[in-house]
Amino acid sequence: MTTTFMKSSSLFMTSESVTEGHPDKLCDLISDAVLDSIILKDPMARVACETMATTGMVIVMGEITTDCYVDIPQIVRDTVCQVGYTRAKYGFDCETCGVIVSIKEQSPDIAIGVEHSLETREKEDNSNDRETLGAGDQGMMIGFACNETPELMPLPISLAHKLCQRLSQVRKDGTLPYLRPDGKSQVTVEYEYGIPKRVDAVVIAAQHNETISNDVLHRDILELVIEKVIPHYLLDKKTKYYINATGRFVIGGPMGDTGLTGRKILVDTYGGIARHGGGAFSGKDPTKVDRSAAYAARYAAKNIVAAGLADRVELLLSYAIGIAHPISISIETFGTAKVDEEAIHNLINKHFDFRPGAIIELLQLRRPIYKQTAAYGHFGRDDLDLPWERIDKAATLRAEAGLVSDEDQG
């Protein structure tokens, strides 16, 4: 996205989300459940856990280095049960599905660069914990924030997540007992000169039992899901609704489609509104910069927007394996910066340390906090207390940039 986003009189942006019963999301949940169970017992463990789910079967794979034991098959069954696949008639059953585990240790060629970064290998003093850890891989990580919503997230992905959360809620609390765990949402928002004006289209796919009619489901989803989530002022007579557009969604979950960890990376981040470096999050311990650096980049971007330095910020970090410091840091404000972009860059360098060890320490990432993020997004979660969502640096950034807020004037 370039500054043309801010200059267009009519631009349509679309984002999707999926429920925790979607086969790919189920795999993300399992991978993060395994991670949480291990990191609870061994905070220093190295975990790269991948999951695949298909009809009647879950396969857990990856590289895990730890001195603790966890019962992975039981973790799988407990997670599948919590999602709601508790009966064979739902197409998947936590009690009877097969579980295959194939785990090996992290490659020593990777481990050496993670345990001792290039910076510490070049020094005699290796006592600086923040500098000791090197990046576990090369790659690009993106952080983004904008002032479209209170949680400083793009409106399309924010609404898509809330629709899927509502789908899950009305299923679990019995409001719509005929719903099943699998489901999707998609929201298209029309922007005018960078400002969201209206919702143009809403897409819902909700797995259901075979006895409910499409007319009843359409009515219930519209009244009890869509209209309960999307503010009325964003809906108009031109808004289009596509609810179970095929007319039937009985077969779902791993029976309907094979699931894999890491296939919903745009759902996990900014819904395609911002760029993506390509790395998935779930199942990875915080030494993997795919995860930890993306969290740190979001933390920095959110504080910049909260400080009023820009209305939209995209922060890009890049890393080389075995090196602690990022090899590049760049920002894009899409023409919305309130101060010089060089000043913003200098403030980022001064107040944010993007070395893996520093990120882990600042955000307290060696804790079992990951499973809760696996569904409904890792960012903008005002329902969770996530350290990378704090705006505790905003006041300092604002003051050092020389900006005066309404509160300061009052």
mmCIF file of C-alpha atoms in Angstrom:
data_model
loop_
_atom_site.group_PDB
_atom_site.id
_atom_site.type_symbol
_atom_site.label_atom_id
_atom_site.label_comp_id
_atom_site.label_asym_id
_atom_site.label_seq_id
_atom_site.Cartn_x
_atom_site.Cartn_y
_atom_site.Cartn_z
ATOM 1 C CA MET A 1 0.000 0.000 0.000
ATOM 2 C CA THR A 2 1.389 3.410 -0.928
ATOM 3 C CA THR A 3 0.315 6.971 -0.209
ATOM 4 C CA THR A 4 -2.276 6.585 -3.007
ATOM 5 C CA PHE A 5 -4.396 4.944 -0.302
ATOM 6 C CA MET A 6 -4.770 8.365 1.293
ATOM 7 C CA LYS A 7 -5.488 10.082 -2.043
ATOM 8 C CA SER A 8 -8.233 7.833 -3.412
ATOM 9 C CA SER A 9 -11.823 9.074 -3.191
ATOM 10 C CA SER A 10 -13.138 5.490 -3.207
ATOM 11 C CA LEU A 11 -11.052 2.474 -2.345
ATOM 12 C CA PHE A 12 -12.285 -0.949 -1.184
ATOM 13 C CA MET A 13 -10.223 -2.982 1.308
ATOM 14 C CA THR A 14 -11.100 -6.538 2.357
ATOM 15 C CA SER A 15 -9.968 -8.749 5.241
ATOM 16 C CA GLU A 16 -11.004 -12.194 6.445
ATOM 17 C CA SER A 17 -10.981 -14.117 9.701
ATOM 18 C CA VAL A 18 -11.747 -17.705 10.663
ATOM 19 C CA THR A 19 -13.103 -19.365 13.798
ATOM 20 C CA GLU A 20 -11.046 -21.671 16.004
ATOM 21 C CA GLY A 21 -12.812 -24.621 14.377
ATOM 22 C CA HIS A 22 -11.401 -23.849 10.939
ATOM 23 C CA PRO A 23 -8.965 -26.684 10.133
ATOM 24 C CA ASP A 24 -5.947 -24.386 9.755
ATOM 25 C CA LYS A 25 -6.770 -22.522 12.958
ATOM 26 C CA LEU A 26 -7.284 -25.800 14.806
ATOM 27 C CA CYS A 27 -3.712 -26.674 13.830
ATOM 28 C CA ASP A 28 -2.438 -23.287 15.018
ATOM 29 C CA LEU A 29 -4.165 -23.856 18.346
ATOM 30 C CA ILE A 30 -2.643 -27.304 18.763
ATOM 31 C CA SER A 31 0.846 -26.047 17.920
ATOM 32 C CA ASP A 32 0.561 -23.205 20.430
ATOM 33 C CA ALA A 33 -0.955 -25.509 23.053
ATOM 34 C CA VAL A 34 2.117 -27.739 22.741
ATOM 35 C CA LEU A 35 4.372 -24.671 22.972
ATOM 36 C CA ASP A 36 2.613 -23.364 26.082
ATOM 37 C CA SER A 37 2.787 -26.755 27.799
ATOM 38 C CA ILE A 38 6.520 -27.009 27.166
ATOM 39 C CA ILE A 39 7.442 -23.409 27.978
ATOM 40 C CA LEU A 40 5.489 -23.649 31.247
ATOM 41 C CA LYS A 41 7.903 -26.362 32.400
ATOM 42 C CA ASP A 42 10.997 -25.264 30.501
ATOM 43 C CA PRO A 43 11.031 -21.532 29.625
ATOM 44 C CA MET A 44 14.330 -21.934 27.755
ATOM 45 C CA ALA A 45 13.030 -24.652 25.420
ATOM 46 C CA ARG A 46 13.397 -24.327 21.673
ATOM 47 C CA VAL A 47 10.108 -25.172 20.017
ATOM 48 C CA ALA A 48 9.110 -25.277 16.370
ATOM 49 C CA CYS A 49 5.897 -27.290 16.372
ATOM 50 C CA GLU A 50 3.900 -27.913 13.198
ATOM 51 C CA THR A 51 0.498 -29.611 13.043
ATOM 52 C CA MET A 52 -1.544 -31.166 10.256
ATOM 53 C CA ALA A 53 -5.144 -32.310 10.595
ATOM 54 C CA THR A 54 -7.270 -34.306 8.183
ATOM 55 C CA THR A 55 -10.199 -36.674 8.399
ATOM 56 C CA GLY A 56 -9.841 -38.602 11.666
ATOM 57 C CA MET A 57 -6.187 -37.767 12.168
ATOM 58 C CA VAL A 58 -3.802 -35.177 13.650
ATOM 59 C CA ILE A 59 -0.070 -35.230 12.959
ATOM 60 C CA VAL A 60 2.284 -33.197 15.159
ATOM 61 C CA MET A 61 5.752 -32.594 13.703
ATOM 62 C CA GLY A 62 8.724 -30.341 14.284
ATOM 63 C CA GLU A 63 11.965 -29.625 16.087
ATOM 64 C CA ILE A 64 11.801 -29.367 19.870
ATOM 65 C CA THR A 65 14.764 -29.156 22.234
ATOM 66 C CA THR A 66 13.777 -29.408 25.903
ATOM 67 C CA ASP A 67 14.536 -31.283 29.100
ATOM 68 C CA CYS A 68 10.867 -31.678 30.076
ATOM 69 C CA TYR A 69 8.136 -34.095 29.056
ATOM 70 C CA VAL A 70 4.643 -33.209 27.919
ATOM 71 C CA ASP A 71 1.936 -35.579 26.733
ATOM 72 C CA ILE A 72 1.464 -34.309 23.188
ATOM 73 C CA PRO A 73 -1.356 -36.716 22.211
ATOM 74 C CA GLN A 74 -3.352 -35.633 25.259
ATOM 75 C CA ILE A 75 -2.685 -31.963 24.497
ATOM 76 C CA VAL A 76 -4.032 -32.569 21.002
ATOM 77 C CA ARG A 77 -7.204 -34.247 22.260
ATOM 78 C CA ASP A 78 -7.825 -31.602 24.925
ATOM 79 C CA THR A 79 -7.454 -28.792 22.375
ATOM 80 C CA VAL A 80 -9.731 -30.446 19.811
ATOM 81 C CA CYS A 81 -12.313 -30.975 22.562
ATOM 82 C CA GLN A 82 -12.115 -27.343 23.732
ATOM 83 C CA VAL A 83 -12.735 -26.149 20.178
ATOM 84 C CA GLY A 84 -15.932 -28.193 20.068
ATOM 85 C CA TYR A 85 -15.187 -31.262 17.946
ATOM 86 C CA THR A 86 -16.636 -33.647 20.500
ATOM 87 C CA ARG A 87 -18.849 -35.889 18.386
ATOM 88 C CA ALA A 88 -18.223 -37.895 15.237
ATOM 89 C CA LYS A 89 -21.313 -36.323 13.654
ATOM 90 C CA TYR A 90 -19.423 -32.987 13.623
ATOM 91 C CA GLY A 91 -16.944 -34.597 11.239
ATOM 92 C CA PHE A 92 -14.130 -34.844 13.776
ATOM 93 C CA ASP A 93 -13.973 -36.306 17.267
ATOM 94 C CA CYS A 94 -11.359 -35.566 19.936
ATOM 95 C CA GLU A 95 -11.811 -38.978 21.540
ATOM 96 C CA THR A 96 -11.427 -41.147 18.463
ATOM 97 C CA CYS A 97 -9.133 -39.201 16.106
ATOM 98 C CA GLY A 98 -5.708 -40.695 15.554
ATOM 99 C CA VAL A 99 -2.665 -38.756 16.775
ATOM 100 C CA ILE A 100 0.795 -39.231 15.258
ATOM 101 C CA VAL A 101 3.851 -37.472 16.727
ATOM 102 C CA SER A 102 7.150 -37.027 14.877
ATOM 103 C CA ILE A 103 9.531 -34.732 16.795
ATOM 104 C CA LYS A 104 13.287 -34.235 16.643
ATOM 105 C CA GLU A 105 15.720 -31.721 18.184
ATOM 106 C CA GLN A 106 16.645 -28.343 16.728
ATOM 107 C CA SER A 107 19.523 -28.533 14.260
ATOM 108 C CA PRO A 108 22.857 -27.784 15.986
ATOM 109 C CA ASP A 109 23.799 -25.611 12.995
ATOM 110 C CA ILE A 110 20.871 -23.320 13.839
ATOM 111 C CA ALA A 111 21.289 -23.597 17.600
ATOM 112 C CA ILE A 112 24.854 -22.281 17.573
ATOM 113 C CA GLY A 113 23.756 -19.014 15.993
ATOM 114 C CA VAL A 114 20.814 -18.619 18.343
ATOM 115 C CA GLU A 115 22.810 -19.325 21.512
ATOM 116 C CA HIS A 116 25.785 -17.156 20.593
ATOM 117 C CA SER A 117 25.160 -14.260 18.242
ATOM 118 C CA LEU A 118 27.812 -12.956 15.882
ATOM 119 C CA GLU A 119 28.194 -9.925 18.132
ATOM 120 C CA THR A 120 29.111 -12.021 21.184
ATOM 121 C CA ARG A 121 31.308 -14.372 19.182
ATOM 122 C CA GLU A 122 33.357 -11.331 18.167
ATOM 123 C CA LYS A 123 33.788 -10.248 21.795
ATOM 124 C CA GLU A 124 35.519 -11.824 24.751
ATOM 125 C CA ASP A 125 32.723 -10.726 27.107
ATOM 126 C CA ASN A 126 29.585 -12.803 26.509
ATOM 127 C CA SER A 127 27.788 -11.651 29.655
ATOM 128 C CA ASN A 128 25.279 -9.373 27.929
ATOM 129 C CA ASP A 129 22.126 -11.518 27.785
ATOM 130 C CA ARG A 130 20.373 -9.056 25.519
ATOM 131 C CA GLU A 131 23.096 -9.462 22.928
ATOM 132 C CA THR A 132 23.852 -13.153 23.410
ATOM 133 C CA LEU A 133 20.852 -14.473 21.475
ATOM 134 C CA GLY A 134 21.125 -14.306 17.717
ATOM 135 C CA ALA A 135 18.187 -14.337 15.328
ATOM 136 C CA GLY A 136 16.997 -17.881 14.664
ATOM 137 C CA ASP A 137 16.570 -17.211 10.954
ATOM 138 C CA GLN A 138 16.770 -14.570 8.286
ATOM 139 C CA GLY A 139 13.615 -12.787 7.223
ATOM 140 C CA MET A 140 11.408 -9.710 7.344
ATOM 141 C CA MET A 141 8.938 -8.861 10.091
ATOM 142 C CA ILE A 142 6.226 -6.219 9.836
ATOM 143 C CA GLY A 143 4.584 -4.092 12.499
ATOM 144 C CA PHE A 144 1.586 -1.917 11.708
ATOM 145 C CA ALA A 145 -0.846 0.393 13.454
ATOM 146 C CA CYS A 146 -3.421 2.955 12.391
ATOM 147 C CA ASN A 147 -5.996 5.120 14.131
ATOM 148 C CA GLU A 148 -9.083 3.623 12.448
ATOM 149 C CA THR A 149 -10.173 1.714 15.572
ATOM 150 C CA PRO A 150 -9.669 2.106 19.341
ATOM 151 C CA GLU A 151 -7.253 -0.843 19.279
ATOM 152 C CA LEU A 152 -5.280 0.890 16.478
ATOM 153 C CA MET A 153 -5.956 -1.829 13.914
ATOM 154 C CA PRO A 154 -7.380 -1.657 10.368
ATOM 155 C CA LEU A 155 -11.179 -1.677 10.444
ATOM 156 C CA PRO A 156 -11.689 -4.609 7.994
ATOM 157 C CA ILE A 157 -9.678 -7.128 10.027
ATOM 158 C CA SER A 158 -11.049 -5.785 13.313
ATOM 159 C CA LEU A 159 -14.638 -6.372 12.175
ATOM 160 C CA ALA A 160 -13.809 -9.752 10.613
ATOM 161 C CA HIS A 161 -12.305 -11.009 13.877
ATOM 162 C CA LYS A 162 -15.258 -9.783 15.921
ATOM 163 C CA LEU A 163 -17.707 -11.504 13.584
ATOM 164 C CA CYS A 164 -15.899 -14.831 14.022
ATOM 165 C CA GLN A 165 -15.703 -14.357 17.776
ATOM 166 C CA ARG A 166 -19.439 -13.718 17.782
ATOM 167 C CA LEU A 167 -20.030 -16.857 15.687
ATOM 168 C CA SER A 168 -18.147 -18.854 18.293
ATOM 169 C CA GLN A 169 -19.979 -17.182 21.173
ATOM 170 C CA VAL A 170 -23.503 -17.862 19.903
ATOM 171 C CA ARG A 171 -22.530 -21.469 19.193
ATOM 172 C CA LYS A 172 -21.045 -22.082 22.625
ATOM 173 C CA ASP A 173 -23.685 -20.280 24.693
ATOM 174 C CA GLY A 174 -26.548 -22.074 22.926
ATOM 175 C CA THR A 175 -28.008 -19.001 21.211
ATOM 176 C CA LEU A 176 -27.597 -20.797 17.878
ATOM 177 C CA PRO A 177 -27.220 -24.449 18.896
ATOM 178 C CA TYR A 178 -27.264 -25.707 15.325
ATOM 179 C CA LEU A 179 -23.883 -24.109 14.551
ATOM 180 C CA ARG A 180 -20.718 -26.215 14.379
ATOM 181 C CA PRO A 181 -17.091 -25.159 15.060
ATOM 182 C CA ASP A 182 -15.932 -24.299 11.539
ATOM 183 C CA GLY A 183 -16.604 -20.832 10.189
ATOM 184 C CA LYS A 184 -15.277 -17.811 8.315
ATOM 185 C CA SER A 185 -15.967 -14.124 7.915
ATOM 186 C CA GLN A 186 -14.916 -11.507 5.407
ATOM 187 C CA VAL A 187 -15.519 -7.759 5.453
ATOM 188 C CA THR A 188 -15.063 -5.194 2.691
ATOM 189 C CA VAL A 189 -14.805 -1.566 3.788
ATOM 190 C CA GLU A 190 -15.030 1.429 1.478
ATOM 191 C CA TYR A 191 -12.493 4.161 2.211
ATOM 192 C CA GLU A 192 -12.578 7.793 1.181
ATOM 193 C CA TYR A 193 -9.196 9.508 1.277
ATOM 194 C CA GLY A 194 -7.912 6.983 3.783
ATOM 195 C CA ILE A 195 -10.930 7.184 6.086
ATOM 196 C CA PRO A 196 -13.370 4.248 6.401
ATOM 197 C CA LYS A 197 -16.842 5.379 5.379
ATOM 198 C CA ARG A 198 -19.022 2.274 5.148
ATOM 199 C CA VAL A 199 -19.083 -1.508 5.008
ATOM 200 C CA ASP A 200 -19.705 -2.561 1.433
ATOM 201 C CA ALA A 201 -19.930 -6.341 1.862
ATOM 202 C CA VAL A 202 -20.057 -8.968 4.593
ATOM 203 C CA VAL A 203 -19.358 -12.649 3.946
ATOM 204 C CA ILE A 204 -20.143 -15.327 6.539
ATOM 205 C CA ALA A 205 -19.651 -19.070 6.178
ATOM 206 C CA ALA A 206 -20.941 -20.949 9.208
ATOM 207 C CA GLN A 207 -20.875 -24.720 9.589
ATOM 208 C CA HIS A 208 -24.261 -26.046 10.715
ATOM 209 C CA ASN A 209 -26.212 -29.211 11.284
ATOM 210 C CA GLU A 210 -28.066 -30.681 8.350
ATOM 211 C CA THR A 211 -31.563 -29.968 9.660
ATOM 212 C CA ILE A 212 -31.455 -26.163 9.686
ATOM 213 C CA SER A 213 -32.771 -24.357 6.636
ATOM 214 C CA ASN A 214 -30.682 -21.753 4.852
ATOM 215 C CA ASP A 215 -33.430 -19.166 5.300
ATOM 216 C CA VAL A 216 -33.401 -19.558 9.090
ATOM 217 C CA LEU A 217 -29.613 -19.548 9.235
ATOM 218 C CA HIS A 218 -29.454 -16.435 7.038
ATOM 219 C CA ARG A 219 -31.931 -14.612 9.282
ATOM 220 C CA ASP A 220 -30.213 -15.637 12.511
ATOM 221 C CA ILE A 221 -26.701 -14.795 11.323
ATOM 222 C CA LEU A 222 -27.818 -11.393 10.091
ATOM 223 C CA GLU A 223 -29.700 -10.474 13.267
ATOM 224 C CA LEU A 224 -27.626 -12.194 15.952
ATOM 225 C CA VAL A 225 -24.128 -11.974 14.517
ATOM 226 C CA ILE A 226 -23.656 -9.276 11.876
ATOM 227 C CA GLU A 227 -25.958 -6.621 13.323
ATOM 228 C CA LYS A 228 -24.614 -7.269 16.818
ATOM 229 C CA VAL A 229 -21.026 -6.634 15.693
ATOM 230 C CA ILE A 230 -20.937 -4.052 12.919
ATOM 231 C CA PRO A 231 -22.012 -0.530 13.992
ATOM 232 C CA HIS A 232 -25.247 0.484 12.297
ATOM 233 C CA TYR A 233 -23.752 3.691 10.887
ATOM 234 C CA LEU A 234 -21.371 1.603 8.759
ATOM 235 C CA LEU A 235 -24.228 -0.369 7.174
ATOM 236 C CA ASP A 236 -26.520 1.050 4.495
ATOM 237 C CA LYS A 237 -28.945 -0.064 1.810
ATOM 238 C CA LYS A 238 -26.084 -0.849 -0.541
ATOM 239 C CA THR A 239 -24.299 -3.176 1.888
ATOM 240 C CA LYS A 240 -24.245 -6.701 0.484
ATOM 241 C CA TYR A 241 -24.559 -9.847 2.620
ATOM 242 C CA TYR A 242 -23.338 -13.288 1.561
ATOM 243 C CA ILE A 243 -24.264 -15.864 4.202
ATOM 244 C CA ASN A 244 -23.443 -19.508 3.373
ATOM 245 C CA ALA A 245 -23.505 -18.586 -0.268
ATOM 246 C CA THR A 246 -23.449 -22.203 -1.481
ATOM 247 C CA GLY A 247 -26.621 -22.903 0.488
ATOM 248 C CA ARG A 248 -25.049 -25.668 2.577
ATOM 249 C CA PHE A 249 -22.081 -26.008 4.964
ATOM 250 C CA VAL A 250 -22.548 -29.255 6.889
ATOM 251 C CA ILE A 251 -19.188 -30.914 6.231
ATOM 252 C CA GLY A 252 -16.444 -28.798 7.784
ATOM 253 C CA GLY A 253 -13.343 -28.848 9.943
ATOM 254 C CA PRO A 254 -10.577 -31.359 9.131
ATOM 255 C CA MET A 255 -13.129 -33.605 7.428
ATOM 256 C CA GLY A 256 -13.952 -30.896 4.913
ATOM 257 C CA ASP A 257 -10.434 -29.610 4.341
ATOM 258 C CA THR A 258 -6.931 -30.529 5.480
ATOM 259 C CA GLY A 259 -5.518 -28.112 8.053
ATOM 260 C CA LEU A 260 -1.933 -26.941 8.468
ATOM 261 C CA THR A 261 -0.179 -24.697 10.957
ATOM 262 C CA GLY A 262 0.758 -21.291 9.559
ATOM 263 C CA ARG A 263 -1.645 -21.036 6.631
ATOM 264 C CA LYS A 264 -3.590 -18.059 8.013
ATOM 265 C CA ILE A 265 -0.783 -15.544 8.392
ATOM 266 C CA LEU A 266 -2.835 -12.580 7.161
ATOM 267 C CA VAL A 267 -5.664 -13.503 9.520
ATOM 268 C CA ASP A 268 -3.086 -13.543 12.320
ATOM 269 C CA THR A 269 -1.739 -10.074 11.495
ATOM 270 C CA TYR A 270 -3.365 -7.164 9.644
ATOM 271 C CA GLY A 271 -5.694 -8.810 7.167
ATOM 272 C CA GLY A 272 -3.645 -7.850 4.131
ATOM 273 C CA ILE A 273 -3.892 -4.120 4.840
ATOM 274 C CA ALA A 274 -0.174 -4.112 5.707
ATOM 275 C CA ARG A 275 2.573 -6.092 4.064
ATOM 276 C CA HIS A 276 3.720 -9.428 5.469
ATOM 277 C CA GLY A 277 7.209 -10.857 5.789
ATOM 278 C CA GLY A 278 5.966 -14.416 5.233
ATOM 279 C CA GLY A 279 6.720 -16.012 8.601
ATOM 280 C CA ALA A 280 4.020 -17.721 10.650
ATOM 281 C CA PHE A 281 3.706 -17.413 14.431
ATOM 282 C CA SER A 282 2.059 -20.447 15.991
ATOM 283 C CA GLY A 283 4.172 -23.218 17.481
ATOM 284 C CA LYS A 284 7.329 -21.083 17.638
ATOM 285 C CA ASP A 285 9.167 -20.135 20.826
ATOM 286 C CA PRO A 286 10.276 -16.481 21.186
ATOM 287 C CA THR A 287 13.839 -17.051 19.956
ATOM 288 C CA LYS A 288 12.202 -17.288 16.531
ATOM 289 C CA VAL A 289 12.123 -13.715 15.242
ATOM 290 C CA ASP A 290 9.253 -14.638 12.922
ATOM 291 C CA ARG A 291 7.184 -14.330 16.063
ATOM 292 C CA SER A 292 9.012 -12.182 18.624
ATOM 293 C CA ALA A 293 10.229 -9.496 16.211
ATOM 294 C CA ALA A 294 6.768 -9.210 14.644
ATOM 295 C CA TYR A 295 5.394 -8.631 18.141
ATOM 296 C CA ALA A 296 8.096 -6.032 18.832
ATOM 297 C CA ALA A 297 7.413 -4.268 15.541
ATOM 298 C CA ARG A 298 3.707 -4.065 16.373
ATOM 299 C CA TYR A 299 4.600 -2.696 19.818
ATOM 300 C CA ALA A 300 6.695 0.063 18.286
ATOM 301 C CA ALA A 301 4.180 0.901 15.562
ATOM 302 C CA LYS A 302 1.286 1.041 18.017
ATOM 303 C CA ASN A 303 3.144 3.375 20.360
ATOM 304 C CA ILE A 304 4.045 5.670 17.460
ATOM 305 C CA VAL A 305 0.402 5.993 16.420
ATOM 306 C CA ALA A 306 -0.794 6.272 20.025
ATOM 307 C CA ALA A 307 1.701 9.096 20.479
ATOM 308 C CA GLY A 308 0.174 10.937 17.537
ATOM 309 C CA LEU A 309 3.383 10.916 15.505
ATOM 310 C CA ALA A 310 1.466 9.492 12.519
ATOM 311 C CA ASP A 311 -2.008 8.212 11.687
ATOM 312 C CA ARG A 312 -0.654 5.083 9.985
ATOM 313 C CA VAL A 313 2.716 3.402 10.424
ATOM 314 C CA GLU A 314 4.234 0.308 8.893
ATOM 315 C CA LEU A 315 7.545 -0.755 10.422
ATOM 316 C CA LEU A 316 9.738 -3.306 8.656
ATOM 317 C CA LEU A 317 12.581 -5.185 10.373
ATOM 318 C CA SER A 318 14.957 -7.577 8.661
ATOM 319 C CA TYR A 319 17.304 -10.099 10.268
ATOM 320 C CA ALA A 320 20.172 -12.419 9.371
ATOM 321 C CA ILE A 321 20.525 -15.757 11.110
ATOM 322 C CA GLY A 322 22.893 -15.709 14.074
ATOM 323 C CA ILE A 323 23.045 -11.895 14.300
ATOM 324 C CA ALA A 324 21.339 -10.098 17.174
ATOM 325 C CA HIS A 325 20.753 -6.637 15.719
ATOM 326 C CA PRO A 326 18.352 -6.239 12.800
ATOM 327 C CA ILE A 327 20.218 -5.545 9.589
ATOM 328 C CA SER A 328 17.630 -2.951 8.563
ATOM 329 C CA ILE A 329 14.829 -0.907 10.110
ATOM 330 C CA SER A 330 12.502 1.103 7.882
ATOM 331 C CA ILE A 331 9.199 2.926 8.308
ATOM 332 C CA GLU A 332 6.347 4.015 6.050
ATOM 333 C CA THR A 333 3.770 6.541 7.262
ATOM 334 C CA PHE A 334 1.753 6.798 4.025
ATOM 335 C CA GLY A 335 1.927 10.575 4.112
ATOM 336 C CA THR A 336 0.309 10.774 7.578
ATOM 337 C CA ALA A 337 3.367 11.709 9.665
ATOM 338 C CA LYS A 338 2.922 14.707 11.975
ATOM 339 C CA VAL A 339 6.678 15.129 12.376
ATOM 340 C CA ASP A 340 9.614 14.438 10.103
ATOM 341 C CA GLU A 341 9.966 10.713 9.347
ATOM 342 C CA GLU A 342 13.668 10.889 10.178
ATOM 343 C CA ALA A 343 12.711 12.075 13.659
ATOM 344 C CA ILE A 344 10.370 9.079 14.019
ATOM 345 C CA HIS A 345 13.151 6.768 12.892
ATOM 346 C CA ASN A 346 15.527 8.284 15.444
ATOM 347 C CA LEU A 347 12.942 7.828 18.202
ATOM 348 C CA ILE A 348 12.499 4.189 17.225
ATOM 349 C CA ASN A 349 16.255 3.603 17.415
ATOM 350 C CA LYS A 350 16.413 5.329 20.798
ATOM 351 C CA HIS A 351 13.450 3.703 22.538
ATOM 352 C CA PHE A 352 13.081 0.242 20.977
ATOM 353 C CA ASP A 353 15.657 -2.547 21.116
ATOM 354 C CA PHE A 354 14.945 -5.173 18.467
ATOM 355 C CA ARG A 355 17.605 -7.718 19.443
ATOM 356 C CA PRO A 356 15.898 -11.081 20.185
ATOM 357 C CA GLY A 357 17.182 -11.194 23.777
ATOM 358 C CA ALA A 358 16.008 -7.652 24.450
ATOM 359 C CA ILE A 359 12.574 -8.338 22.942
ATOM 360 C CA ILE A 360 12.145 -11.479 25.040
ATOM 361 C CA GLU A 361 13.121 -9.609 28.193
ATOM 362 C CA LEU A 362 11.001 -6.499 27.554
ATOM 363 C CA LEU A 363 7.844 -8.338 26.487
ATOM 364 C CA GLN A 364 8.344 -11.245 28.928
ATOM 365 C CA LEU A 365 7.942 -13.818 26.211
ATOM 366 C CA ARG A 366 9.225 -16.926 27.996
ATOM 367 C CA ARG A 367 5.742 -17.551 29.387
ATOM 368 C CA PRO A 368 2.831 -19.775 28.305
ATOM 369 C CA ILE A 369 0.821 -16.924 26.734
ATOM 370 C CA TYR A 370 0.584 -18.111 23.157
ATOM 371 C CA LYS A 371 -2.403 -20.419 22.775
ATOM 372 C CA GLN A 372 -4.784 -17.551 23.558
ATOM 373 C CA THR A 373 -3.468 -15.668 20.518
ATOM 374 C CA ALA A 374 -3.815 -18.521 18.022
ATOM 375 C CA ALA A 375 -7.392 -17.630 17.007
ATOM 376 C CA TYR A 376 -8.885 -14.182 16.305
ATOM 377 C CA GLY A 377 -5.581 -12.422 15.757
ATOM 378 C CA HIS A 378 -2.341 -11.721 17.581
ATOM 379 C CA PHE A 379 -2.797 -7.955 17.453
ATOM 380 C CA GLY A 380 -5.480 -5.507 18.552
ATOM 381 C CA ARG A 381 -6.715 -7.941 21.205
ATOM 382 C CA ASP A 382 -8.397 -5.716 23.770
ATOM 383 C CA ASP A 383 -9.832 -8.907 25.327
ATOM 384 C CA LEU A 384 -6.338 -10.106 26.286
ATOM 385 C CA ASP A 385 -3.482 -8.585 28.272
ATOM 386 C CA LEU A 386 -0.698 -8.863 25.708
ATOM 387 C CA PRO A 387 2.554 -6.987 26.389
ATOM 388 C CA TRP A 388 3.070 -5.958 22.763
ATOM 389 C CA GLU A 389 -0.310 -4.198 22.802
ATOM 390 C CA ARG A 390 0.687 -1.756 25.556
ATOM 391 C CA ILE A 391 1.176 1.921 24.717
ATOM 392 C CA ASP A 392 3.443 2.697 27.659
ATOM 393 C CA LYS A 393 6.003 4.523 25.511
ATOM 394 C CA ALA A 394 3.507 6.806 23.756
ATOM 395 C CA ALA A 395 3.759 9.735 26.186
ATOM 396 C CA THR A 396 7.563 9.740 26.021
ATOM 397 C CA LEU A 397 7.575 9.564 22.225
ATOM 398 C CA ARG A 398 5.073 12.409 21.992
ATOM 399 C CA ALA A 399 7.036 14.598 24.371
ATOM 400 C CA GLU A 400 10.374 14.002 22.672
ATOM 401 C CA ALA A 401 8.812 14.679 19.269
ATOM 402 C CA GLY A 402 7.650 18.053 20.567
ATOM 403 C CA LEU A 403 3.950 17.321 20.120
ATOM 404 C CA VAL A 404 1.353 18.681 22.521
ATOM 405 C CA SER A 405 -1.771 16.589 23.073
ATOM 406 C CA ASP A 406 -5.208 17.826 24.093
ATOM 407 C CA GLU A 407 -4.559 16.393 27.573
ATOM 408 C CA ASP A 408 -1.268 18.294 27.788
ATOM 409 C CA GLN A 409 -3.025 21.538 26.831
ATOM 410 C CA GLY A 410 -5.793 20.892 29.388
#
